[in-house]
Amino acid sequence: MFSSAGMDVVVLRLTNVYGPRDRGRVIPLFTKKALRGKRLTVFGGGKVLDFLWIDDLVDVLRRASRCPCPNAPVNVGNGKGTRLVDLAQRISAVTGGGSTVHVAEHRQPEVDRFVADVAAARRLFDLQCPQDPVEHLPLIVEHLRREERTHAAAVRIE
């Protein structure tokens, strides 16, 4: 539709983007629970997802805005899968190890496995992803710790 009107359009399919202001998704949910020493529940022990750090996405968006438009949507992710059980264990470790990881039955209609084919993003936008897709977990933990302290201080003042 847009290309027929003479507009260049790039369609990007994003994987699980995470960063400091992420809300309501697996990394911040697990991290908040782990900071409180609560159990982390993974629904489906074999679940694997592709995670992308927000700064890597911002680089792609900047490059995509100056790039000739491809004729097809482009997957933007890390291209490597992270098992959610491993993610939960790492979050528990980074937050101090007080949380246990519990594997429960898979929930429908959740996806069991999604790892993006990012070859086009690498070629078109010079996507450079770290070996470890969730290497920035310590930054998330620190951010959420600060938020918890700020919230607790605000509650005491009221």
Tab-separated table of C-alpha atoms in Angstrom:
chain	number	residue	atom	x	y	z
A	1	MET	CA	0.000	0.000	0.000
A	2	PHE	CA	2.653	2.547	1.009
A	3	SER	CA	5.124	1.539	-1.695
A	4	SER	CA	2.411	2.007	-4.350
A	5	ALA	CA	2.103	5.585	-3.041
A	6	GLY	CA	5.847	6.102	-3.507
A	7	MET	CA	6.777	5.700	0.171
A	8	ASP	CA	9.698	3.570	1.285
A	9	VAL	CA	8.681	1.196	4.047
A	10	VAL	CA	10.716	-1.276	6.045
A	11	VAL	CA	8.831	-3.957	7.965
A	12	LEU	CA	10.742	-5.307	10.948
A	13	ARG	CA	9.649	-8.369	12.920
A	14	LEU	CA	11.019	-8.020	16.431
A	15	THR	CA	11.796	-10.821	18.832
A	16	ASN	CA	11.669	-10.364	22.623
A	17	VAL	CA	13.260	-6.956	23.118
A	18	TYR	CA	14.352	-6.243	26.688
A	19	GLY	CA	15.707	-3.223	28.459
A	20	PRO	CA	15.427	-1.100	31.587
A	21	ARG	CA	11.845	0.115	31.071
A	22	ASP	CA	10.426	-3.216	29.929
A	23	ARG	CA	7.200	-4.153	31.713
A	24	GLY	CA	4.949	-7.195	31.954
A	25	ARG	CA	7.154	-9.640	30.081
A	26	VAL	CA	9.306	-12.561	31.148
A	27	ILE	CA	12.588	-10.823	32.048
A	28	PRO	CA	11.132	-8.045	34.239
A	29	LEU	CA	8.525	-10.412	35.729
A	30	PHE	CA	11.133	-13.022	36.691
A	31	THR	CA	13.518	-10.341	37.949
A	32	LYS	CA	10.933	-8.671	40.201
A	33	LYS	CA	9.949	-12.042	41.652
A	34	ALA	CA	13.584	-13.030	42.170
A	35	LEU	CA	14.362	-9.745	43.930
A	36	ARG	CA	11.606	-10.654	46.391
A	37	GLY	CA	12.897	-14.229	46.772
A	38	LYS	CA	9.806	-15.728	45.154
A	39	ARG	CA	9.639	-18.868	43.051
A	40	LEU	CA	10.104	-18.458	39.287
A	41	THR	CA	7.689	-20.608	37.290
A	42	VAL	CA	8.494	-21.600	33.722
A	43	PHE	CA	5.530	-22.990	31.808
A	44	GLY	CA	7.034	-25.723	29.647
A	45	GLY	CA	10.568	-26.936	30.371
A	46	GLY	CA	11.720	-26.886	26.748
A	47	LYS	CA	10.615	-23.336	25.963
A	48	VAL	CA	13.229	-21.369	23.987
A	49	LEU	CA	12.981	-17.700	22.986
A	50	ASP	CA	15.130	-15.185	21.148
A	51	PHE	CA	16.039	-12.073	23.186
A	52	LEU	CA	17.356	-8.762	21.879
A	53	TRP	CA	18.839	-5.939	23.960
A	54	ILE	CA	17.110	-2.582	23.373
A	55	ASP	CA	20.314	-0.785	22.315
A	56	ASP	CA	20.849	-3.368	19.549
A	57	LEU	CA	17.317	-2.692	18.320
A	58	VAL	CA	17.896	1.073	18.366
A	59	ASP	CA	21.007	0.586	16.182
A	60	VAL	CA	18.957	-1.452	13.702
A	61	LEU	CA	16.159	1.138	13.626
A	62	ARG	CA	18.661	3.903	12.937
A	63	ARG	CA	20.283	1.928	10.121
A	64	ALA	CA	16.937	0.777	8.707
A	65	SER	CA	15.836	4.392	8.361
A	66	ARG	CA	18.714	5.022	5.936
A	67	CYS	CA	18.731	1.717	4.093
A	68	PRO	CA	17.141	0.781	0.775
A	69	CYS	CA	13.905	-1.016	1.500
A	70	PRO	CA	13.957	-4.779	1.193
A	71	ASN	CA	11.075	-6.502	-0.578
A	72	ALA	CA	10.172	-8.601	2.445
A	73	PRO	CA	9.847	-8.248	6.219
A	74	VAL	CA	13.127	-8.536	8.136
A	75	ASN	CA	13.471	-10.470	11.392
A	76	VAL	CA	15.354	-8.551	14.083
A	77	GLY	CA	16.559	-10.554	17.044
A	78	ASN	CA	19.698	-12.168	18.362
A	79	GLY	CA	19.367	-15.310	16.275
A	80	LYS	CA	20.204	-17.472	19.288
A	81	GLY	CA	17.735	-19.174	21.557
A	82	THR	CA	17.716	-18.959	25.324
A	83	ARG	CA	15.957	-21.669	27.312
A	84	LEU	CA	13.568	-20.045	29.751
A	85	VAL	CA	14.655	-22.485	32.466
A	86	ASP	CA	18.248	-21.261	32.001
A	87	LEU	CA	17.051	-17.649	31.966
A	88	ALA	CA	15.189	-18.136	35.255
A	89	GLN	CA	18.249	-19.769	36.851
A	90	ARG	CA	20.514	-16.936	35.699
A	91	ILE	CA	18.134	-14.289	36.996
A	92	SER	CA	17.990	-16.096	40.338
A	93	ALA	CA	21.795	-16.176	40.462
A	94	VAL	CA	22.238	-12.520	39.457
A	95	THR	CA	19.725	-11.372	42.075
A	96	GLY	CA	21.365	-13.369	44.841
A	97	GLY	CA	20.157	-16.914	44.357
A	98	GLY	CA	17.201	-16.861	46.731
A	99	SER	CA	14.622	-17.974	44.178
A	100	THR	CA	13.872	-21.496	43.103
A	101	VAL	CA	12.876	-22.372	39.555
A	102	HIS	CA	9.751	-24.446	39.059
A	103	VAL	CA	8.808	-26.007	35.717
A	104	ALA	CA	5.051	-26.325	35.180
A	105	GLU	CA	2.953	-27.663	32.298
A	106	HIS	CA	3.097	-25.810	29.006
A	107	ARG	CA	0.281	-23.265	28.612
A	108	GLN	CA	-1.683	-22.952	25.407
A	109	PRO	CA	-1.367	-20.962	23.151
A	110	GLU	CA	2.164	-19.927	24.159
A	111	VAL	CA	4.988	-20.509	21.717
A	112	ASP	CA	7.411	-23.290	22.695
A	113	ARG	CA	10.291	-22.193	20.515
A	114	PHE	CA	11.059	-19.080	18.538
A	115	VAL	CA	14.519	-18.204	17.309
A	116	ALA	CA	14.628	-15.672	14.482
A	117	ASP	CA	16.538	-16.106	11.258
A	118	VAL	CA	18.403	-12.800	11.348
A	119	ALA	CA	20.592	-13.264	8.252
A	120	ALA	CA	18.799	-10.467	6.375
A	121	ALA	CA	19.138	-8.054	9.339
A	122	ARG	CA	22.851	-8.817	9.542
A	123	ARG	CA	23.276	-8.216	5.829
A	124	LEU	CA	21.037	-5.146	5.465
A	125	PHE	CA	21.542	-3.378	8.797
A	126	ASP	CA	24.863	-4.795	10.016
A	127	LEU	CA	23.119	-6.323	13.024
A	128	GLN	CA	25.814	-7.250	15.554
A	129	CYS	CA	24.564	-9.323	18.456
A	130	PRO	CA	26.485	-10.530	21.477
A	131	GLN	CA	27.290	-14.218	21.919
A	132	ASP	CA	25.153	-14.177	25.039
A	133	PRO	CA	21.683	-12.785	24.211
A	134	VAL	CA	20.931	-11.978	27.854
A	135	GLU	CA	24.313	-10.613	28.899
A	136	HIS	CA	22.645	-7.422	30.113
A	137	LEU	CA	20.667	-9.115	32.914
A	138	PRO	CA	22.797	-7.428	35.609
A	139	LEU	CA	21.750	-4.014	34.217
A	140	ILE	CA	18.080	-5.017	34.401
A	141	VAL	CA	18.501	-6.276	37.950
A	142	GLU	CA	20.191	-3.039	39.026
A	143	HIS	CA	17.521	-0.916	37.334
A	144	LEU	CA	14.690	-2.832	39.008
A	145	ARG	CA	16.460	-2.705	42.388
A	146	ARG	CA	16.650	1.095	42.087
A	147	GLU	CA	12.957	1.231	41.138
A	148	GLU	CA	12.040	-0.930	44.148
A	149	ARG	CA	14.047	1.326	46.494
A	150	THR	CA	12.493	4.480	44.998
A	151	HIS	CA	9.008	3.010	45.299
A	152	ALA	CA	9.614	1.889	48.902
A	153	ALA	CA	10.910	5.365	49.816
A	154	ALA	CA	7.867	7.024	48.199
A	155	VAL	CA	5.503	4.737	50.114
A	156	ARG	CA	7.241	5.597	53.418
A	157	ILE	CA	6.870	9.327	52.707
A	158	GLU	CA	3.124	9.041	52.082
